[in-house]
Coordinates of C-alpha atoms in Angstrom, one line a residue:
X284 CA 35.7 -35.6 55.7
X285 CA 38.5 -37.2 57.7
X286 CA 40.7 -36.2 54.8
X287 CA 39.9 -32.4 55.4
X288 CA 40.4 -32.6 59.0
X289 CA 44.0 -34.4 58.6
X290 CA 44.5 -31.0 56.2
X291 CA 43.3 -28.8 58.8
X292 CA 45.7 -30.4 61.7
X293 CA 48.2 -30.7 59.3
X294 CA 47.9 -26.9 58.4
X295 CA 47.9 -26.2 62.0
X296 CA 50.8 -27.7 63.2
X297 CA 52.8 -26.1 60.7
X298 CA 51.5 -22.9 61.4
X299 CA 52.3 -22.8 65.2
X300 CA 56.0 -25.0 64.6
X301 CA 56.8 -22.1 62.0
X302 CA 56.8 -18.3 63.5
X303 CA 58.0 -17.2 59.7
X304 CA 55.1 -18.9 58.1
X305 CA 52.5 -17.9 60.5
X306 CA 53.5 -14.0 60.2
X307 CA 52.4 -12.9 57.4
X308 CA 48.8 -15.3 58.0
X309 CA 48.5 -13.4 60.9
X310 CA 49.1 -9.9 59.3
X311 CA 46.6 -10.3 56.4
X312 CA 43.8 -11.8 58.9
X313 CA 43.9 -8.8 60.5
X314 CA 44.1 -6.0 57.7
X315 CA 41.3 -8.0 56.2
X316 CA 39.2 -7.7 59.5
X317 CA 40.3 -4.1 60.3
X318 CA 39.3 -3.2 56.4
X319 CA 36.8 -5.4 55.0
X320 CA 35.2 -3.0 52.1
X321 CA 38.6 -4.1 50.3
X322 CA 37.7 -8.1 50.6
X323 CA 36.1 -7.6 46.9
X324 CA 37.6 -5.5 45.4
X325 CA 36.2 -3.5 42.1
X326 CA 38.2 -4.1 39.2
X327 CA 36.4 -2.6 36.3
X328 CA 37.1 0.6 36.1
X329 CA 40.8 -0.3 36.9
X330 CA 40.2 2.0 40.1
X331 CA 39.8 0.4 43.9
X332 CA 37.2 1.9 45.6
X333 CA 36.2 1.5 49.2
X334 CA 32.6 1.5 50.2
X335 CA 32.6 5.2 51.4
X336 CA 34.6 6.1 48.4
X337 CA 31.8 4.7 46.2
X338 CA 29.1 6.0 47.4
X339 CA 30.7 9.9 47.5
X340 CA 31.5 8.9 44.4
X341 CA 28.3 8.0 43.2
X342 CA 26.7 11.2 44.8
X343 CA 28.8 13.6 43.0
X344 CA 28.5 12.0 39.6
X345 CA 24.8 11.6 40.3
X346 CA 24.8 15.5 41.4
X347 CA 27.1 15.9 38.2
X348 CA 24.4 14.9 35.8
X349 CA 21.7 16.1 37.4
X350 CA 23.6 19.6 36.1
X351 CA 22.7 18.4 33.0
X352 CA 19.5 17.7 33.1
X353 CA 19.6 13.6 32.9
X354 CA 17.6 12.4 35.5
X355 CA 19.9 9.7 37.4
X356 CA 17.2 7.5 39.4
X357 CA 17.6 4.6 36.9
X358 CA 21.6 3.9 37.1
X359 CA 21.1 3.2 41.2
X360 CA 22.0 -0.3 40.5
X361 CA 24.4 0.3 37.8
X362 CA 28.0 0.7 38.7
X363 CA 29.2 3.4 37.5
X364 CA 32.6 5.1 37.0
X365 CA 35.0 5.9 40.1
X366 CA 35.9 9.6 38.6
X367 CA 33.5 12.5 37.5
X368 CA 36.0 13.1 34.4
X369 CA 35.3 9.6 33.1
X370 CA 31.2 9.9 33.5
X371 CA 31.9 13.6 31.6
X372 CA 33.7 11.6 28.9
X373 CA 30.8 9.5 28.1
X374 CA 28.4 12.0 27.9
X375 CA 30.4 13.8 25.7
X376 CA 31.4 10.9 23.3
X377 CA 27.5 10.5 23.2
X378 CA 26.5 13.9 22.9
X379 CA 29.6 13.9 19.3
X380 CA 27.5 11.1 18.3
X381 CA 24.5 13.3 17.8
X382 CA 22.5 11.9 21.0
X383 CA 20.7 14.4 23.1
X384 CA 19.9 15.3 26.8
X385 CA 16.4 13.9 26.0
X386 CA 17.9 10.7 24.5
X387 CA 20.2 9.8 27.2
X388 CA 17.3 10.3 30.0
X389 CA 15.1 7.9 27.6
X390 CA 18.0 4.9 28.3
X391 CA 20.3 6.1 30.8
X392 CA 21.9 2.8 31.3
X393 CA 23.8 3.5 28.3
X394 CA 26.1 5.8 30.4
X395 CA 26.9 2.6 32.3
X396 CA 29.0 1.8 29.3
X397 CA 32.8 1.9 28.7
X398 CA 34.1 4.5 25.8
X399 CA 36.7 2.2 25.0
X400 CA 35.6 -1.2 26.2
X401 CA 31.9 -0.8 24.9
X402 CA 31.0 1.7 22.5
X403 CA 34.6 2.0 20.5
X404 CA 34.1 -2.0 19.9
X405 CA 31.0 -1.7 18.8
X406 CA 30.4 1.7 16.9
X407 CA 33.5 0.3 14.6
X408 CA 32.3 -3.0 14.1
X409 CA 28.9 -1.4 13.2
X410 CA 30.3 0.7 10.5
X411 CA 32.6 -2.2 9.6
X412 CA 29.6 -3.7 8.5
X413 CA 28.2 -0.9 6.4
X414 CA 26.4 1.6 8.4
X415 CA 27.8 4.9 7.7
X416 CA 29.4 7.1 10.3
X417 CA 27.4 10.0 10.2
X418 CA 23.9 7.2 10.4
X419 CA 25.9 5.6 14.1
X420 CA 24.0 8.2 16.5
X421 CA 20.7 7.6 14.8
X422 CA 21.7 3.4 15.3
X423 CA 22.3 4.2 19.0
X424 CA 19.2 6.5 19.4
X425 CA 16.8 3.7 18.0
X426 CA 18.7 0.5 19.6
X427 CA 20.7 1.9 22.3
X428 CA 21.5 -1.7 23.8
X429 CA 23.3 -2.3 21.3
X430 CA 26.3 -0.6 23.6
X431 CA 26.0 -3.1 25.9
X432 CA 26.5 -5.7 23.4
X433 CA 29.6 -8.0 23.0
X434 CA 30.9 -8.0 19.3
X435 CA 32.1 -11.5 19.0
X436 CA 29.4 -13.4 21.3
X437 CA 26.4 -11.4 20.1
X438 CA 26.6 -9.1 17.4
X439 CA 28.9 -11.1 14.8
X440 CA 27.0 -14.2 14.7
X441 CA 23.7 -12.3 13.8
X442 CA 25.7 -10.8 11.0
X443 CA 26.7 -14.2 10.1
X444 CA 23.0 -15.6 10.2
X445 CA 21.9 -13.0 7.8
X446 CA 24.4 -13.7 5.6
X447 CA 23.6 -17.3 6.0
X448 CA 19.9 -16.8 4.5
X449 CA 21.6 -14.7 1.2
X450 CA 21.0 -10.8 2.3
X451 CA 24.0 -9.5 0.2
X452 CA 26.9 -7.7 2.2
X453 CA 26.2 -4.5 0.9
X454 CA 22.8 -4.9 2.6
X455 CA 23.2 -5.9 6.3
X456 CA 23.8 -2.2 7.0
X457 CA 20.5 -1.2 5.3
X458 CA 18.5 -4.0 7.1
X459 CA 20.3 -3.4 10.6
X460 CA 19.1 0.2 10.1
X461 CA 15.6 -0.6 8.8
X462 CA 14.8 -2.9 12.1
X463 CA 18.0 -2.7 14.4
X464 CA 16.0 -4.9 17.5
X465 CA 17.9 -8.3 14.9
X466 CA 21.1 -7.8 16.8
X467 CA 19.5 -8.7 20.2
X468 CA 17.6 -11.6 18.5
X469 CA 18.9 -15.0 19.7
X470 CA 19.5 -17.2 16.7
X471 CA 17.9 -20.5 17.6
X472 CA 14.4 -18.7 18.5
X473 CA 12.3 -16.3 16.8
X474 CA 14.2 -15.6 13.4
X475 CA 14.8 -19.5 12.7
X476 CA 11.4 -20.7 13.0
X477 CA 9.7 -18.1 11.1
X478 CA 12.1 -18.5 8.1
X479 CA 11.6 -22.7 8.5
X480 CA 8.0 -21.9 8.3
X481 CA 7.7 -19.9 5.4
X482 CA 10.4 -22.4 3.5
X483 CA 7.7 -24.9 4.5
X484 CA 4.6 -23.0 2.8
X485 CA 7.0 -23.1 -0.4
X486 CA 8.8 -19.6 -0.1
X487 CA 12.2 -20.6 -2.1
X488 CA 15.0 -20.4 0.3
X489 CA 17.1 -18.5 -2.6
X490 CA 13.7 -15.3 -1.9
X491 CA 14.7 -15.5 1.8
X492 CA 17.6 -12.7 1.7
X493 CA 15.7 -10.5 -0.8
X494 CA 12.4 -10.4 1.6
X495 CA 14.6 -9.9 4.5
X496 CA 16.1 -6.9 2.9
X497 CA 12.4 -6.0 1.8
X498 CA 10.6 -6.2 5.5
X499 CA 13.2 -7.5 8.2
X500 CA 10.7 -7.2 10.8
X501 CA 8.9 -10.7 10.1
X502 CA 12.3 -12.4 11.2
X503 CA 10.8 -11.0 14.9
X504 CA 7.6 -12.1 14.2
X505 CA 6.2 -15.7 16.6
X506 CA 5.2 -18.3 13.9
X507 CA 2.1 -19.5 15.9
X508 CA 0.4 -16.1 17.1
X509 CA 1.2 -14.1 13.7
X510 CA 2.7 -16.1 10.7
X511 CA 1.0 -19.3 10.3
X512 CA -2.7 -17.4 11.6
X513 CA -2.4 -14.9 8.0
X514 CA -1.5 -17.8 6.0
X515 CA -4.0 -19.9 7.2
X516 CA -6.8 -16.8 7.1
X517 CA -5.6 -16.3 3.5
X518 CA -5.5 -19.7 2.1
X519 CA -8.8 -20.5 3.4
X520 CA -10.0 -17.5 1.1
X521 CA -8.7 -19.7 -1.6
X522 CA -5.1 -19.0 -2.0
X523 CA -2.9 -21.8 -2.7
X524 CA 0.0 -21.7 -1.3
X525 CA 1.7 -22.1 -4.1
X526 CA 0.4 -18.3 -4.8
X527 CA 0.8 -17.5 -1.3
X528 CA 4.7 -18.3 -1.3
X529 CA 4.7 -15.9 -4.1
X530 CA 3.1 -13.5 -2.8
X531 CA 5.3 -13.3 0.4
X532 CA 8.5 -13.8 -1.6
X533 CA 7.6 -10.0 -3.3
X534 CA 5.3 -8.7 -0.9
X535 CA 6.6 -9.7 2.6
X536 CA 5.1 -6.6 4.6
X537 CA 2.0 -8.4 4.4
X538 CA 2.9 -10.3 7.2
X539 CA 3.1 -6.9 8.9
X540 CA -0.4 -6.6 8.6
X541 CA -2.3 -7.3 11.9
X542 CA -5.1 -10.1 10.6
X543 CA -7.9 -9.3 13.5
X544 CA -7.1 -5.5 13.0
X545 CA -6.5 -4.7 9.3
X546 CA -6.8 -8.0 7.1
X547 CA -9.9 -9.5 8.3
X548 CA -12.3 -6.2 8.3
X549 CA -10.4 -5.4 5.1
X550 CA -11.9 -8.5 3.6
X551 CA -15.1 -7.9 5.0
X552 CA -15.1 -4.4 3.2
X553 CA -14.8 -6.5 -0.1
X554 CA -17.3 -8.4 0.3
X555 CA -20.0 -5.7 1.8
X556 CA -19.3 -3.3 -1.9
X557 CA -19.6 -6.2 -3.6
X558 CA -17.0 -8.1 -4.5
X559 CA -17.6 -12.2 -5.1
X560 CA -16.1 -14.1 -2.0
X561 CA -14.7 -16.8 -5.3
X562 CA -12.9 -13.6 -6.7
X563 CA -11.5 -12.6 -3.2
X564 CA -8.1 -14.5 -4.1
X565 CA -7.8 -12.9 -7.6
X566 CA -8.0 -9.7 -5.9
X567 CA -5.8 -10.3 -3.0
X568 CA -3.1 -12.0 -5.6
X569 CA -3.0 -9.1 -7.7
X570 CA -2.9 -6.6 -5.2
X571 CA -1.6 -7.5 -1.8
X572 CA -1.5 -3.8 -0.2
X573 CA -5.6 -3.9 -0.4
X574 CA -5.2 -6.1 2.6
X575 CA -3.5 -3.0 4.7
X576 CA -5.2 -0.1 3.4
X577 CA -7.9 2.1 4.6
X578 CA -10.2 0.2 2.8
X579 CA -13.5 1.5 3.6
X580 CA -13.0 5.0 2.9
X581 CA -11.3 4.5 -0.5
X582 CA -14.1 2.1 -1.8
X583 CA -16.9 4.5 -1.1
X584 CA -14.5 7.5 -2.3
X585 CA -14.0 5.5 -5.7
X586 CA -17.7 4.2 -6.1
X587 CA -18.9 7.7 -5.3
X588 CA -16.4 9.4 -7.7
X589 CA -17.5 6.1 -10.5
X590 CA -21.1 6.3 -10.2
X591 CA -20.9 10.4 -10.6
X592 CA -18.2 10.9 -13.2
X593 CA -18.6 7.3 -15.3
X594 CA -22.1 6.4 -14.7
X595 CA -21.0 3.0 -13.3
X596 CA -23.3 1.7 -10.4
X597 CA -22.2 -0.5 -7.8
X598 CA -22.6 -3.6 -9.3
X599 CA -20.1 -2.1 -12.2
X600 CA -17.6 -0.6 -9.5
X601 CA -17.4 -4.7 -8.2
X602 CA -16.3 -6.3 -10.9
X603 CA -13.8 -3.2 -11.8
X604 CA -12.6 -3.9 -8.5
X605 CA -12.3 -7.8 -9.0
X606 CA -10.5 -7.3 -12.4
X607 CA -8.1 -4.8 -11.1
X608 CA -8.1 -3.9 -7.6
X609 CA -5.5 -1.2 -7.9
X610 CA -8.2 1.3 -8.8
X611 CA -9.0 2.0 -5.3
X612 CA -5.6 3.6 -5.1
X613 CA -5.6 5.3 -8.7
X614 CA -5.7 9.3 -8.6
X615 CA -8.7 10.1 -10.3
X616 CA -7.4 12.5 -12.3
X617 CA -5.5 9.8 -13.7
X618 CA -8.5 8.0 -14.0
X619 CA -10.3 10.4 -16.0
X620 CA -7.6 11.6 -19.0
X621 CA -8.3 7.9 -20.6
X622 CA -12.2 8.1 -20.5
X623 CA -12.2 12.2 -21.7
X624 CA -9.9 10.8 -24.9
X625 CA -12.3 7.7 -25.4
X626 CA -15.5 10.4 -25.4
X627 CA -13.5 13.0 -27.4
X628 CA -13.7 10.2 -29.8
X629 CA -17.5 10.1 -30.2
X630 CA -17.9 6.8 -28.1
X631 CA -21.3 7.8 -25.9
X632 CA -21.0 7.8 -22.4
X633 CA -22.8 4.3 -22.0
X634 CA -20.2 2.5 -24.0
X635 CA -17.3 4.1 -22.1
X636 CA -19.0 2.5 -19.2
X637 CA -19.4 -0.9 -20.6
X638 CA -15.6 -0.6 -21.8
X639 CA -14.4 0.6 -18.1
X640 CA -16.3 -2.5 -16.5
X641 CA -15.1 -4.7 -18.8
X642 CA -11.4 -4.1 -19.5
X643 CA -10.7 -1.5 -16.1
X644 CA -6.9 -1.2 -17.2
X645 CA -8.1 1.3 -19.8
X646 CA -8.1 4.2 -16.6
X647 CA -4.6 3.5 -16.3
X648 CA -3.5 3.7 -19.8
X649 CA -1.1 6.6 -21.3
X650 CA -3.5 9.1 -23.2
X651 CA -0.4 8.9 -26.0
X652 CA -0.6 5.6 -26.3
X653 CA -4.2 5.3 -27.0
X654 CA -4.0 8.0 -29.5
X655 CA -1.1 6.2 -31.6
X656 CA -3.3 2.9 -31.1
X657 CA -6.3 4.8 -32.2
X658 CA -5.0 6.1 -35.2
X659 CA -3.9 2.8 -36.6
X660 CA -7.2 1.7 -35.8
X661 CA -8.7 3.8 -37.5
X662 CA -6.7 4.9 -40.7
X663 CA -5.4 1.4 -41.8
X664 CA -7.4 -0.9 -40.2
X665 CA -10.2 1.1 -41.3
X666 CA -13.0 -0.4 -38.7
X667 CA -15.5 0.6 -36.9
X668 CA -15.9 2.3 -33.1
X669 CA -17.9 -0.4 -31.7
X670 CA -15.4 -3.0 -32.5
X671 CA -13.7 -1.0 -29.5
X672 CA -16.6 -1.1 -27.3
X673 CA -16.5 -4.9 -27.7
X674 CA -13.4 -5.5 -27.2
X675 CA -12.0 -2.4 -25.0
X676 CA -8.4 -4.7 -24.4
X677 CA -7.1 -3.4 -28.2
X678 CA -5.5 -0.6 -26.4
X679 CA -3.7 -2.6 -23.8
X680 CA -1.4 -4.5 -26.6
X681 CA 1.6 -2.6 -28.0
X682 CA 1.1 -1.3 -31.2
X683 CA 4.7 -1.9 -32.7
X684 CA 5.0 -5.6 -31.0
X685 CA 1.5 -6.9 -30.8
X686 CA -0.8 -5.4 -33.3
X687 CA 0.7 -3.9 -36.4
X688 CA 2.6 -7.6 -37.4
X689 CA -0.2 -10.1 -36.6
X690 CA -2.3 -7.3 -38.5
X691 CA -0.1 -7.6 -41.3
X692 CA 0.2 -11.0 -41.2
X693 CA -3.7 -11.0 -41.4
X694 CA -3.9 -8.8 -44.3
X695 CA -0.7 -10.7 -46.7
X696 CA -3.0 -14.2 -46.0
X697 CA -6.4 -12.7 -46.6
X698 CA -8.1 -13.2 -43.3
X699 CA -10.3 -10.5 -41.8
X700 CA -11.2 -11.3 -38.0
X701 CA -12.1 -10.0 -34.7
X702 CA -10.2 -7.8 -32.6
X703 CA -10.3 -10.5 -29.9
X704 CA -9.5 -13.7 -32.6
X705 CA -5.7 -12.2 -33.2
X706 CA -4.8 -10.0 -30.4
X707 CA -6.0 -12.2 -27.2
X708 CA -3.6 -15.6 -28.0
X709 CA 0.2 -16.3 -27.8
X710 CA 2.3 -16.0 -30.6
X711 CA 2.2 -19.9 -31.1
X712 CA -1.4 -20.1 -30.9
X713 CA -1.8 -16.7 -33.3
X714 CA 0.6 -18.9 -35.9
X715 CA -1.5 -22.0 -35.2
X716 CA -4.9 -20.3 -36.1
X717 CA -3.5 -18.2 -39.2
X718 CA -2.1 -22.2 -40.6
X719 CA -5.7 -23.6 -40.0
X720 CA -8.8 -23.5 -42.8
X721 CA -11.0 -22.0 -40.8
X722 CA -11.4 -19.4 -38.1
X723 CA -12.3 -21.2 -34.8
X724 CA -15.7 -20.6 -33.1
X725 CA -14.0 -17.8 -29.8
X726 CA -14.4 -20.1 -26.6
X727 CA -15.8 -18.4 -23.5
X728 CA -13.3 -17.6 -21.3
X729 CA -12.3 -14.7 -18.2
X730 CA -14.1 -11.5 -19.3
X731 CA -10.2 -9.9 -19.6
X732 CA -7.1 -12.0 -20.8
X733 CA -4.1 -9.4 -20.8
X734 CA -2.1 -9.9 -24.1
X735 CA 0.5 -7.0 -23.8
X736 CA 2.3 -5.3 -21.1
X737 CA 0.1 -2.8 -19.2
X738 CA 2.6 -0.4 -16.8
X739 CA 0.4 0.6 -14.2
X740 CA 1.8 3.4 -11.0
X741 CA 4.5 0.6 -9.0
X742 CA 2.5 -2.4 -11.2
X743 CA 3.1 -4.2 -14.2
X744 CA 1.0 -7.0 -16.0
X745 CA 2.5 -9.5 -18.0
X746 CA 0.3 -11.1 -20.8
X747 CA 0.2 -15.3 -20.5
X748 CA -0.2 -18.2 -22.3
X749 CA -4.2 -19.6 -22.7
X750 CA -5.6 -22.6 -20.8
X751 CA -4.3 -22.0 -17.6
X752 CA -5.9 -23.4 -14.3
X753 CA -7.6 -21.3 -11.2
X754 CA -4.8 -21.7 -9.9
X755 CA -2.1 -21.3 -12.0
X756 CA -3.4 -17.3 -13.3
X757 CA -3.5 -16.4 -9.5
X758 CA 0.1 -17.3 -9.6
X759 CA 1.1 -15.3 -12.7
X760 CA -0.8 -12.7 -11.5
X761 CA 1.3 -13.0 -8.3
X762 CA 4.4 -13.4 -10.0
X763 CA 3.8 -10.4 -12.3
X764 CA 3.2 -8.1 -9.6

């Protein structure tokens, strides 16, 4: 304090000994009183405004786009240019862009931005980083802040995190489109924690670019209120999470499925048509989109269309449905060109039911397929139809890969066996059984083992090796998805 005031007298006395240095003091203590709007000035539009200046100018530019139909009442505490010219040339740089009137009066702030300062900077660093020029109007209609957004302190180091979790260059454009809200994201929130979570369930950190460029949105989604509630709900349906980390690694938009909303009454719907609450993982492992579908009216459209056309009651639709969900979405047109071939081939109605129940895949076969498969079956295998009935899976297998060499193998050792004893086993169990002195007793085991590939619409099942845990077939099942 007594340092201050020793400045202050010292200041003074050389003020008043020195006419020359108190001159020009005197001269810019009074401009400054007699024009005070100019004490701070405006630098950003490189124009200095006085307070009456600003607001005529604000007037006419508000009058200005009124003209043109954008409603001006939000940019009142936006400063806006000095000149009407420069407020024409950002509605006009806009409006090249592909934005409308009706866009600009849904976010009008974007008019508070600089053509060159903000949307040159960051309309090029946009396409820099692969979105295409002619997609940039589109980027700005669904993410308009973007314009406000600095390049270096906000937008690059979001590129940088995405390329830090393995989303390939060529990508970050498609993903920025797909859910454009990343680039206002701050990095240490909401996007780290949910990919830490889902690392710590068992998702491999090698999946985490791949489901990003799958379904960016779950890098906005709050770990506590929508991540961690699915995968608890789900595991405690019996889930490991083994299978679970699977299943989000190829399926992520399941964690865009609202649990209270969609999920749970989905599950519920299972259960109420029949479906075993110990099967509900199989079916959810197989196929994840059951969870986000319109459940209800599908399952009664099926079962209807089942009981009518198949003469499959309810109990029957359940377990079709346990063994291979998928059928609720299956066009049953598509359904019904498999089971017309299998009853063109004198197989009674009842059997085609018991073969539906039991090996459901059948519905989703290729009719040309079957026919080929048939045909061996029947000209030089030379057995009978209800060997078929008993064992509907023959027709899964490939006939080149599958069953013509372990059938020919059978024949040049002398060995006559059931459908099921040479076709349902790996290769090194098939060699194993042929080397042996007898044929084996069949163990009881799942009432449908795929053995070849079955291409289903968007699905593919991939046959397995024998002895495998609960929890280990959910997980092939997931994998093979």
């Amino acid at each position: 304090m007594i340092s201050l005031l020793r400045r202050t007298k010292l200041l003074t006395l050389t003020l008043t000994s020195n006419p020359r240095t108190l001159r020009p003091f005197l001269r810019f203590l009074s401009s400054s009183s007699k024009f005070p709007e100019y004490e701070m000035p405006s630098v950003t539009w490189g124009v200095v405004q006085g307070r009456k200046e600003r607001l005529v100018s604000r007037v006419i530019i508000s009058d200005y786009l009124k003209t043109l139909g954008i409603i001006p009442d939000e940019l009142e505490q936006v400063e806006l240019p000095s000149t009407v010219e420069v407020m024409r040339e950002r509605v006009e740089f806009l409006q090249k862009l592909g934005l409308t009137i009706d866009h600009l009066n849904e976010y009008p702030l974007m008019l508070g931005c600089s053509v060159r300062k903000n949307m040159i900077p960051v309309l090029g660093y946009l396409e820099k980083i692969g979105i295409p020029r002619s997609k940039l109007g589109e980027f700005v209609v669904n993410y308009p802040q973007v314009l406000h957004a600095s390049v270096v302190v906000e937008l690059a180091p979001v590129v940088k995190f995405l390329r830090g979790l393995d989303v390939d260059k060529q990508d970050i454009g498609y993903v920025l489109m797909k859910y454009p809200e990343l680039l206002g994201f701050k990095l240490e929130g909401t996007m780290s924690t949910s990919v830490a979570y889902l690392v710590s369930i068992g998702v491999s950190p090698r999946d985490i670019g791949p489901m990003v460029t799958q379904y960016p949105y779950f890098l906005g989604m709050r770990v506590g209120t929508v991540i961690k509630p699915i995968s608890d709900y789900l595991v405690s349906l019996g889930l490991p999470k083994k299978v679970l980390a699977r299943m989000f690694e190829k399926r992520a938009y399941v964690l865009g499925y609202d649990l209270e909303e969609c999920i749970k009454p989905n599950v519920d719907c299972l259960v109420s048509f029949g479906i075993r609450r110990e099967a509900l993982a199989s079916v959810i492992a197989q196929f994840p989109q059951i969870l986000g579908l319109p459940l209800k009216a599908k399952l009664s459209s099926q079962q209807y269309f089942f009981n009518l056309k198949l003469k499959i009651d309810p109990d029957g639709f359940a377990r079709v449905i346990e063994r291979m969900p998928q059928i609720v979405s299956l066009n049953q047109n598509v359904i019904m060109k498999p089971v017309e071939f299998l009853l063109g081939r004198g197989i009674p109605s009842v059997d085609v039911a018991k073969m539906v129940v039991k090996c459901p895949q059948l519905v989703a076969l290729r009719v040309e397929l079957m026919k080929n498969s048939f045909y061996f079956f029947k000209s030089e295998m030379g057995r009978q139809v209800k060997e078929l009935v008993e064992f509907p899976e023959y027709f899964t297998y490939s006939l080149e890969s599958r069953i013509k060499p372990r059938y020919q193998r059978l024949q040049s050792k002398g060995v006559r066996s059931s459908l099921d004893w040479f076709l349902n086993c790996s290769d090194q169990r098939f060699e194993e059984r042929l080397q042996a002195d007898y044929i084996e007793m069949e163990t009881v085991g799942p009432s449908f083992c795929m053995g070849g590939k079955l291409e289903l619409p968007g699905n593919e099942v991939v046959s397995d090796e024998e002895d495998e845990s609960d929890d280990e077939e959910l997980y092939r099942r997931t994998v093979s998805l």
